[in-house]
Amino acid sequence: METKQRRIRLNPRLRNLASSESLNSKKLIQPLFVVEGLQERERMDSLPGVFRDTELSVLRQTESDLKAGVDQFLLFLVPETKSNTVIPKSFYERSISTLKREFPDAFFWIDTCMCSLTTHGHCGLLREDGSIDNRGSVLHLSEIALTYARAGADGIAPSDMMDGRVRSHREVLDKSGFSNIPILSYSTKFKSNFYGPFRAAADSAPGHGDRSSYQIDVRNREDSLSSSVRDKEEGADFLMVKPGMTSIDLIRPIREATGLPTGAYQVSGEFASIHYLSQNGFCDFDAALTETWRIFSRAGASYLITYAARKGKELLA
């Protein structure tokens, strides 16, 4: 069984994320959306340069991104059919295995959640009274994580915020022979108003209610820190704050409290805000984007998930 230290050292991509140097293009992760049954890729008007890809077009996009200097991706898989019980294994397996076969040197983190899968759009399973079934959700999510691993995923990125999911994923992966697969946890994820464009891309808006019972209240600093400490103790290899800019005060404290590489997700609302400012003549898009990246670096971010990672080599040269 690999240890946390060994997992981080096993791959040059992981060593780049974990290094103590300032943000650079090798520390940027590019999100990709793959939508089952989509006939033609769809442009996201609120997110310049971002698409909802078909299973074919994502291959061309990945090839283009690799040529631009991106070598790490965060994959969001959006199934055609919603289900609260059935895991769309054939779609998951096909998407991941095809990308790994075509691009063996790229590193694919797979977002591990249920919001794009469930009929109700929540990140976990619901009881009859509408409350979250935490234990059932964690077991189901761990089965999804194992499906990803068997398909060739390089890393698992749980984003659901269920209690105990990191421990469960680690145990299931280790017992199944995947102890070398790292876990990049959305460890401090707030219930935020800045996720709107993403929910359109991932078809993941909750059908009723909100996510207050499992995502962190933005007012609660103690909970935000303890959530990351908990995930470290449960076996996470990398930690993350989300949204990035509105959580920027937490990055260094989390790194200091856990000793783990701690990154940030520059979420869709933050990215779209820069786009709309630029579109209306209030800023230069590239200059404002690069400014935010420099601030993340100043705040101590070990890595950054951003929709413009494909521009990183150009902007951070």
XYZ file of N, CA, C and O in Angstrom, residues 148-312:
660
model
N -14.334 4.802 -11.758
C -13.378 5.695 -12.409
C -11.972 5.085 -12.396
O -11.263 5.115 -13.410
N -11.571 4.570 -11.248
C -10.232 4.006 -11.125
C -10.044 2.836 -12.080
O -9.007 2.718 -12.745
N -11.014 1.969 -12.139
C -10.924 0.806 -13.026
C -10.885 1.204 -14.491
O -10.327 0.492 -15.328
N -11.480 2.366 -14.813
C -11.488 2.842 -16.198
C -10.177 3.516 -16.588
O -9.958 3.791 -17.769
N -9.322 3.795 -15.594
C -8.030 4.402 -15.901
C -7.829 5.802 -15.377
O -6.856 6.468 -15.762
N -8.716 6.277 -14.499
C -8.544 7.614 -13.924
C -7.195 7.719 -13.230
O -6.753 6.780 -12.561
N -6.557 8.871 -13.366
C -5.284 9.105 -12.679
C -5.501 9.565 -11.244
O -4.672 9.292 -10.374
N -6.600 10.288 -10.998
C -6.870 10.799 -9.667
C -8.351 10.978 -9.451
O -9.124 11.158 -10.405
N -8.764 10.938 -8.186
C -10.158 11.095 -7.798
C -10.312 12.444 -7.106
O -9.509 12.802 -6.241
N -11.373 13.190 -7.470
C -11.584 14.522 -6.898
C -12.998 14.619 -6.333
O -13.919 15.086 -7.019
N -13.209 14.172 -5.085
C -14.556 14.211 -4.502
C -15.004 15.632 -4.189
O -14.316 16.378 -3.497
N -16.185 16.007 -4.705
C -16.668 17.382 -4.552
C -18.002 17.468 -3.832
O -18.561 18.554 -3.693
N -18.512 16.349 -3.350
C -19.880 16.281 -2.835
C -20.048 16.859 -1.441
O -21.137 17.240 -1.041
N -18.984 16.856 -0.626
C -18.984 17.365 0.746
C -19.777 16.501 1.724
O -20.201 16.974 2.787
N -19.966 15.222 1.414
C -20.553 14.310 2.387
C -19.518 13.974 3.464
O -18.324 13.835 3.162
N -19.964 13.824 4.702
C -19.055 13.443 5.779
C -18.530 12.029 5.556
O -19.303 11.114 5.294
N -17.203 11.883 5.652
C -16.594 10.562 5.592
C -16.305 10.039 4.209
O -15.817 8.911 4.058
N -16.521 10.851 3.172
C -16.354 10.280 1.830
C -14.893 10.047 1.481
O -14.566 9.091 0.786
N -13.977 10.877 1.969
C -12.559 10.678 1.662
C -12.069 9.370 2.278
O -11.388 8.575 1.617
N -12.416 9.123 3.532
C -12.004 7.872 4.179
C -12.558 6.666 3.420
O -11.851 5.686 3.172
N -13.821 6.750 3.041
C -14.446 5.642 2.326
C -13.785 5.402 0.977
O -13.472 4.262 0.609
N -13.533 6.462 0.225
C -12.876 6.316 -1.085
C -11.489 5.699 -0.930
O -11.103 4.801 -1.688
N -10.733 6.195 0.061
C -9.376 5.691 0.264
C -9.395 4.200 0.594
O -8.588 3.423 0.064
N -10.306 3.800 1.455
C -10.382 2.385 1.838
C -10.781 1.517 0.654
O -10.186 0.458 0.430
N -11.766 1.961 -0.119
C -12.222 1.178 -1.271
C -11.131 1.088 -2.329
O -10.877 0.010 -2.896
N -10.470 2.191 -2.602
C -9.397 2.180 -3.600
C -8.246 1.287 -3.161
O -7.716 0.490 -3.950
N -7.845 1.396 -1.893
C -6.732 0.591 -1.393
C -7.054 -0.903 -1.454
O -6.220 -1.718 -1.880
N -8.257 -1.269 -1.033
C -8.639 -2.684 -1.009
C -8.757 -3.268 -2.412
O -8.641 -4.483 -2.591
N -8.978 -2.396 -3.398
C -9.175 -2.865 -4.772
C -7.912 -2.765 -5.617
O -7.967 -2.953 -6.841
N -6.780 -2.472 -4.986
C -5.514 -2.441 -5.708
C -5.166 -1.109 -6.324
O -4.297 -1.035 -7.202
N -5.821 -0.023 -5.869
C -5.562 1.299 -6.431
C -5.007 2.251 -5.382
O -5.353 3.435 -5.325
N -4.120 1.751 -4.560
C -3.554 2.586 -3.491
C -2.668 3.702 -4.030
O -2.343 4.651 -3.316
N -2.261 3.605 -5.296
C -1.411 4.645 -5.884
C -2.218 5.808 -6.452
O -1.636 6.811 -6.871
N -3.546 5.694 -6.494
C -4.370 6.775 -7.041
C -4.595 7.841 -5.975
O -5.122 7.541 -4.896
N -4.206 9.088 -6.240
C -4.352 10.151 -5.240
C -5.774 10.691 -5.182
O -6.551 10.563 -6.137
N -6.077 11.311 -4.054
C -7.363 11.972 -3.859
C -7.122 13.470 -3.702
O -6.395 13.902 -2.808
N -7.712 14.226 -4.594
C -7.689 15.683 -4.521
C -9.074 16.102 -4.035
O -10.047 16.039 -4.787
N -9.163 16.495 -2.778
C -10.463 16.744 -2.173
C -10.885 18.207 -2.262
O -10.108 19.104 -1.974
N -12.143 18.411 -2.655
C -12.778 19.709 -2.458
C -13.032 19.806 -0.953
O -14.126 19.557 -0.467
N -12.013 20.140 -0.204
C -12.075 19.976 1.249
C -12.743 21.148 1.959
O -13.340 20.974 3.016
N -12.632 22.346 1.391
C -13.327 23.511 1.936
C -14.146 24.109 0.801
O -13.682 24.954 0.042
N -15.368 23.616 0.670
C -16.261 24.028 -0.422
C -17.493 24.704 0.180
O -18.256 24.079 0.913
N -17.647 25.970 -0.160
C -18.728 26.757 0.412
C -20.001 26.685 -0.434
O -19.946 26.503 -1.654
N -21.130 26.840 0.220
C -22.387 27.074 -0.495
C -22.314 28.503 -1.019
O -22.361 29.459 -0.258
N -22.180 28.641 -2.318
C -21.830 29.927 -2.905
C -22.773 30.304 -4.040
O -23.388 29.447 -4.688
N -22.846 31.600 -4.292
C -23.609 32.118 -5.425
C -22.787 32.182 -6.712
O -23.291 32.639 -7.736
N -21.540 31.716 -6.664
C -20.637 31.872 -7.799
C -20.506 30.615 -8.659
O -19.550 30.496 -9.419
N -21.449 29.685 -8.560
C -21.361 28.436 -9.304
C -22.309 28.366 -10.511
O -22.386 27.348 -11.190
N -23.055 29.438 -10.775
C -24.119 29.390 -11.766
C -23.730 28.889 -13.147
O -24.345 27.942 -13.668
N -22.727 29.478 -13.812
C -22.370 28.996 -15.155
C -21.942 27.533 -15.171
O -22.228 26.808 -16.125
N -21.268 27.086 -14.105
C -20.883 25.679 -14.032
C -22.105 24.769 -14.027
O -22.136 23.734 -14.694
N -23.115 25.144 -13.248
C -24.295 24.285 -13.145
C -24.996 24.145 -14.487
O -25.594 23.108 -14.775
N -24.915 25.177 -15.322
C -25.461 25.070 -16.674
C -24.627 24.109 -17.512
O -25.167 23.300 -18.277
N -23.308 24.181 -17.369
C -22.419 23.312 -18.147
C -22.549 21.856 -17.741
O -22.504 20.948 -18.580
N -22.707 21.611 -16.436
C -22.743 20.241 -15.913
C -24.155 19.724 -15.704
O -24.336 18.587 -15.252
N -25.150 20.544 -16.029
C -26.555 20.157 -15.831
C -26.755 19.648 -14.406
O -27.238 18.535 -14.178
N -26.371 20.483 -13.427
C -26.284 20.005 -12.048
C -26.985 20.891 -11.034
O -26.726 20.774 -9.833
N -27.879 21.787 -11.481
C -28.584 22.630 -10.527
C -29.572 21.787 -9.724
O -30.256 20.925 -10.279
N -29.667 22.000 -8.397
C -30.636 21.246 -7.605
C -32.064 21.567 -8.029
O -32.400 22.730 -8.262
N -32.890 20.536 -8.132
C -34.267 20.738 -8.566
C -35.131 21.390 -7.514
O -36.149 22.018 -7.828
N -34.740 21.249 -6.260
C -35.482 21.886 -5.177
C -34.523 22.113 -4.009
O -33.519 21.431 -3.874
N -34.845 23.084 -3.168
C -34.007 23.364 -2.009
C -32.628 23.866 -2.412
O -32.402 24.319 -3.532
N -31.687 23.786 -1.472
C -30.317 24.178 -1.763
C -29.364 23.203 -1.071
O -29.784 22.153 -0.600
N -28.086 23.546 -1.018
C -27.068 22.618 -0.513
C -26.516 23.026 0.858
O -25.401 22.690 1.203
N -27.347 23.740 1.603
C -26.898 24.257 2.899
C -26.561 23.159 3.893
O -25.763 23.386 4.811
N -27.170 21.985 3.743
C -26.957 20.936 4.740
C -25.660 20.177 4.537
O -25.276 19.371 5.393
N -24.964 20.415 3.422
C -23.694 19.706 3.233
C -22.552 20.593 2.757
O -21.395 20.289 3.019
N -22.825 21.696 2.099
C -21.755 22.636 1.777
C -21.602 23.633 2.929
O -22.514 23.846 3.710
N -20.423 24.262 3.031
C -20.082 25.069 4.199
C -20.711 26.453 4.114
O -20.715 27.088 3.055
N -21.223 26.930 5.225
C -21.753 28.285 5.345
C -20.584 29.270 5.220
O -19.568 29.128 5.913
N -20.717 30.265 4.347
C -19.620 31.202 4.092
C -19.220 31.981 5.339
O -18.118 32.530 5.412
N -20.082 32.019 6.348
C -19.772 32.770 7.570
C -18.917 31.980 8.551
O -18.408 32.540 9.524
N -18.739 30.679 8.290
C -18.163 29.795 9.303
C -16.707 29.460 9.004
O -16.396 28.507 8.292
N -15.812 30.249 9.544
C -14.374 30.028 9.332
C -13.907 28.743 10.007
O -13.104 27.987 9.436
N -14.392 28.471 11.213
C -13.942 27.284 11.950
C -14.306 26.008 11.194
O -13.501 25.080 11.086
N -15.516 25.959 10.647
C -15.940 24.783 9.892
C -15.086 24.614 8.641
O -14.703 23.500 8.268
N -14.741 25.721 8.000
C -13.950 25.639 6.773
C -12.563 25.058 7.035
O -12.028 24.300 6.220
N -11.983 25.417 8.165
C -10.667 24.879 8.507
C -10.763 23.419 8.949
O -9.978 22.577 8.516
N -11.741 23.115 9.802
C -11.847 21.748 10.313
C -12.219 20.765 9.212
O -11.827 19.595 9.256
N -12.947 21.209 8.194
C -13.291 20.319 7.084
C -12.046 19.863 6.333
O -11.925 18.701 5.946
N -11.108 20.779 6.136
C -9.867 20.414 5.457
C -8.983 19.538 6.334
O -8.362 18.580 5.854
N -8.925 19.844 7.632
C -8.156 19.003 8.551
C -8.727 17.594 8.576
O -7.992 16.597 8.553
N -10.039 17.494 8.608
C -10.692 16.180 8.597
C -10.318 15.382 7.347
O -9.983 14.203 7.427
N -10.374 16.040 6.185
C -10.074 15.319 4.945
C -8.619 14.882 4.894
O -8.300 13.826 4.343
N -7.725 15.687 5.449
C -6.316 15.280 5.550
C -6.218 14.016 6.389
O -5.539 13.029 6.024
N -6.897 13.984 7.529
C -6.842 12.835 8.430
C -7.477 11.596 7.803
O -7.079 10.467 8.114
N -8.445 11.793 6.906
C -9.119 10.658 6.274
C -8.345 10.102 5.083
O -8.728 9.071 4.528
N -7.288 10.799 4.643
C -6.461 10.242 3.582
C -6.333 11.050 2.316
O -5.769 10.569 1.326
N -6.823 12.298 2.304
C -6.664 13.133 1.114
C -5.188 13.458 0.899
O -4.424 13.615 1.845
N -4.808 13.566 -0.364
C -3.433 13.894 -0.734
C -3.272 15.370 -1.082
O -2.202 15.950 -0.890
N -4.325 15.969 -1.642
C -4.351 17.375 -2.000
C -5.664 17.963 -1.486
O -6.699 17.295 -1.513
N -5.607 19.227 -1.051
C -6.781 19.913 -0.551
C -7.091 21.120 -1.443
O -6.259 21.547 -2.231
N -8.293 21.673 -1.285
C -8.719 22.749 -2.177
C -9.734 23.638 -1.475
O -10.537 23.158 -0.671
N -9.703 24.936 -1.807
C -10.773 25.847 -1.405
C -11.583 26.216 -2.643
O -11.056 26.322 -3.741
N -12.896 26.398 -2.421
C -13.811 26.716 -3.527
C -15.000 27.480 -2.963
O -15.604 26.994 -1.999
N -15.333 28.653 -3.522
C -14.693 29.404 -4.598
C -13.314 29.920 -4.186
O -13.075 30.184 -3.013
N -12.475 30.125 -5.179
C -11.102 30.473 -4.880
C -10.915 31.855 -4.295
O -10.375 32.026 -3.210
N -11.381 32.886 -5.013
C -11.077 34.250 -4.593
C -11.769 34.612 -3.286
O -11.193 35.317 -2.448
N -12.994 34.148 -3.085
C -13.694 34.489 -1.848
C -13.259 33.616 -0.675
O -13.721 33.825 0.452
N -12.363 32.663 -0.926
C -11.800 31.826 0.149
C -10.303 32.055 0.307
O -9.618 31.267 0.952
N -9.804 33.132 -0.268
C -8.362 33.306 -0.389
C -7.679 33.453 0.969
O -6.500 33.133 1.128
N -8.438 33.905 1.971
C -7.863 34.056 3.308
C -7.603 32.720 3.994
O -6.923 32.672 5.025
N -8.111 31.638 3.423
C -8.023 30.327 4.071
C -6.904 29.444 3.527
O -6.555 28.439 4.144
N -6.340 29.802 2.381
C -5.396 28.902 1.716
C -4.168 28.638 2.586
O -3.824 27.484 2.873
N -3.510 29.693 3.013
C -2.300 29.495 3.811
C -2.596 28.860 5.173
O -1.862 27.954 5.598
N -3.653 29.277 5.877
C -3.961 28.597 7.140
C -4.219 27.101 6.984
O -3.831 26.307 7.843
N -4.871 26.706 5.889
C -5.115 25.279 5.668
C -3.806 24.549 5.402
O -3.560 23.460 5.935
N -2.942 25.149 4.593
C -1.631 24.532 4.338
C -0.850 24.378 5.629
O -0.226 23.334 5.876
N -0.883 25.396 6.463
C -0.118 25.352 7.712
C -0.714 24.344 8.697
O 0.018 23.680 9.435
N -2.043 24.208 8.697
C -2.694 23.299 9.633
C -2.552 21.839 9.220
O -2.578 20.943 10.077
N -2.405 21.586 7.920
C -2.411 20.205 7.424
C -1.072 19.734 6.865
O -0.812 18.534 6.808
N -0.235 20.661 6.404
C 1.012 20.273 5.753
C 0.809 19.703 4.365
O 1.752 19.160 3.777
N -0.400 19.837 3.803
C -0.691 19.290 2.478
C -0.742 20.391 1.423
O -1.085 21.539 1.731
N -0.422 20.050 0.167
C -0.595 21.016 -0.918
C -2.059 21.451 -0.971
O -2.965 20.618 -0.998
N -2.266 22.758 -0.971
C -3.622 23.306 -0.940
C -3.809 24.250 -2.111
O -3.082 25.239 -2.255
N -4.773 23.933 -2.959
C -5.023 24.740 -4.137
C -6.337 25.474 -4.056
O -7.006 25.488 -3.021
N -6.707 26.105 -5.163
C -7.949 26.861 -5.237
C -8.628 26.574 -6.570
O -7.966 26.282 -7.566
N -9.943 26.671 -6.564
C -10.734 26.543 -7.784
C -11.265 27.928 -8.120
O -12.082 28.485 -7.394
N -10.764 28.495 -9.219
C -11.306 29.755 -9.724
C -12.609 29.402 -10.442
O -12.607 29.002 -11.599
N -13.729 29.544 -9.738
C -14.981 28.952 -10.188
C -15.610 29.753 -11.322
O -15.178 30.863 -11.661
N -16.666 29.176 -11.879
C -17.270 29.722 -13.093
C -17.763 31.153 -12.918
O -17.607 31.985 -13.816
N -18.351 31.461 -11.758
C -18.829 32.814 -11.543
C -17.710 33.827 -11.466
O -17.849 34.966 -11.943
N -16.597 33.440 -10.870
C -15.430 34.324 -10.803
C -14.860 34.552 -12.196
O -14.503 35.680 -12.569
N -14.757 33.482 -12.966
C -14.220 33.566 -14.323
C -15.150 34.392 -15.213
O -14.702 35.264 -15.972
N -16.467 34.129 -15.093
C -17.439 34.863 -15.907
C -17.450 36.350 -15.565
O -17.664 37.192 -16.441
N -17.195 36.686 -14.301
C -17.177 38.095 -13.900
C -16.096 38.865 -14.652
O -16.319 39.997 -15.103
N -14.923 38.253 -14.774
C -13.835 38.897 -15.526
C -14.242 39.051 -16.983
O -13.999 40.095 -17.617
N -14.884 38.026 -17.523
C -15.339 38.069 -18.915
C -16.313 39.220 -19.134
O -16.181 39.997 -20.100
N -17.297 39.365 -18.247
C -18.304 40.401 -18.432
C -17.714 41.804 -18.250
O -18.102 42.743 -18.940
N -16.772 41.964 -17.325
C -16.087 43.245 -17.184
C -15.362 43.601 -18.481
O -15.433 44.735 -18.973
N -14.661 42.615 -19.026
C -13.919 42.830 -20.268
C -14.857 43.116 -21.430
O -14.609 44.013 -22.246
N -15.933 42.360 -21.490
C -16.887 42.492 -22.587
C -17.504 43.896 -22.632
O -17.850 44.402 -23.701
N -17.604 44.523 -21.451
C -18.190 45.860 -21.374
C -17.147 46.965 -21.300
O -17.461 48.121 -20.986
N -15.891 46.610 -21.583
C -14.846 47.608 -21.685
C -14.268 48.093 -20.372
O -13.598 49.131 -20.329
N -14.489 47.355 -19.284
C -14.020 47.800 -17.983
C -12.662 47.220 -17.593
O -12.090 47.617 -16.579
N -12.151 46.252 -18.335
C -10.821 45.716 -18.057
C -10.326 44.953 -19.279
O -11.093 44.659 -20.200
N -9.055 44.658 -19.253
C -8.461 43.770 -20.261
C -8.540 42.352 -19.707
O -8.045 42.086 -18.606
N -9.153 41.447 -20.458
C -9.422 40.106 -19.930
C -8.152 39.398 -19.487
O -8.054 38.906 -18.358
N -7.147 39.322 -20.359
C -5.921 38.597 -20.025
C -5.197 39.226 -18.845
O -4.681 38.521 -17.965
N -5.161 40.551 -18.801
C -4.460 41.228 -17.711
C -5.175 41.009 -16.380
O -4.533 40.752 -15.353
N -6.494 41.081 -16.386
C -7.250 40.880 -15.150
C -7.158 39.429 -14.697
O -7.031 39.142 -13.496
N -7.214 38.505 -15.651
C -7.101 37.090 -15.317
C -5.742 36.793 -14.683
O -5.649 36.136 -13.636
N -4.685 37.295 -15.324
C -3.341 37.070 -14.800
C -3.179 37.699 -13.421
O -2.515 37.138 -12.541
N -3.809 38.842 -13.195
C -3.759 39.486 -11.884
C -4.328 38.561 -10.809
O -3.749 38.411 -9.727
N -5.466 37.940 -11.107
C -6.047 37.035 -10.105
C -5.129 35.848 -9.844
O -4.988 35.406 -8.695
N -4.474 35.356 -10.869
C -3.557 34.217 -10.678
C -2.391 34.631 -9.786
O -1.957 33.846 -8.933
N -1.880 35.821 -9.993
C -0.772 36.299 -9.153
C -1.215 36.426 -7.691
O -0.441 36.165 -6.769
N -2.463 36.815 -7.495
C -2.978 36.934 -6.131
C -3.129 35.561 -5.489
O -2.805 35.374 -4.310
N -3.602 34.578 -6.245
C -3.669 33.218 -5.719
C -2.275 32.731 -5.322
O -2.091 32.079 -4.284
N -1.294 33.053 -6.136
C 0.081 32.659 -5.836
C 0.563 33.343 -4.570
O 1.182 32.715 -3.695
N 0.266 34.644 -4.436
C 0.654 35.397 -3.256
C 0.011 34.819 -1.989
O 0.607 34.826 -0.904
N -1.198 34.305 -2.138
C -1.922 33.748 -0.998
C -1.428 32.358 -0.605
O -1.868 31.822 0.409
N -0.532 31.776 -1.430
C 0.051 30.488 -1.084
C -0.559 29.284 -1.761
O -0.306 28.144 -1.343
N -1.363 29.500 -2.822
C -1.987 28.367 -3.506
C -0.932 27.460 -4.126
O -0.048 27.925 -4.847
N -1.029 26.171 -3.856
C -0.099 25.190 -4.426
C -0.401 24.930 -5.892
O 0.489 24.577 -6.671
N -1.663 25.077 -6.262
C -2.089 24.842 -7.649
C -3.405 25.577 -7.851
O -4.021 26.073 -6.897
N -3.857 25.631 -9.101
C -5.078 26.370 -9.402
C -5.869 25.627 -10.475
O -5.326 25.249 -11.513
N -7.141 25.434 -10.211
C -8.078 24.944 -11.221
C -8.739 26.169 -11.830
O -9.353 26.967 -11.119
N -8.578 26.349 -13.129
C -9.111 27.526 -13.803
C -9.547 27.167 -15.209
O -8.916 26.328 -15.871
N -10.606 27.804 -15.675
C -11.126 27.532 -17.015
C -10.200 28.060 -18.100
O -10.412 27.768 -19.283
N -9.197 28.821 -17.726
C -8.234 29.342 -18.698
C -6.852 28.741 -18.515
O -5.859 29.348 -18.900
N -6.783 27.542 -17.958
C -5.472 26.895 -17.814
C -4.787 26.771 -19.171
O -3.553 26.834 -19.260
N -5.571 26.628 -20.223
C -4.986 26.494 -21.561
C -4.283 27.766 -22.019
O -3.563 27.754 -23.023
N -4.466 28.869 -21.305
C -3.749 30.118 -21.614
C -2.578 30.332 -20.665
O -1.867 31.341 -20.761
N -2.341 29.383 -19.756
C -1.343 29.572 -18.717
C 0.072 29.741 -19.206
O 0.812 30.596 -18.709
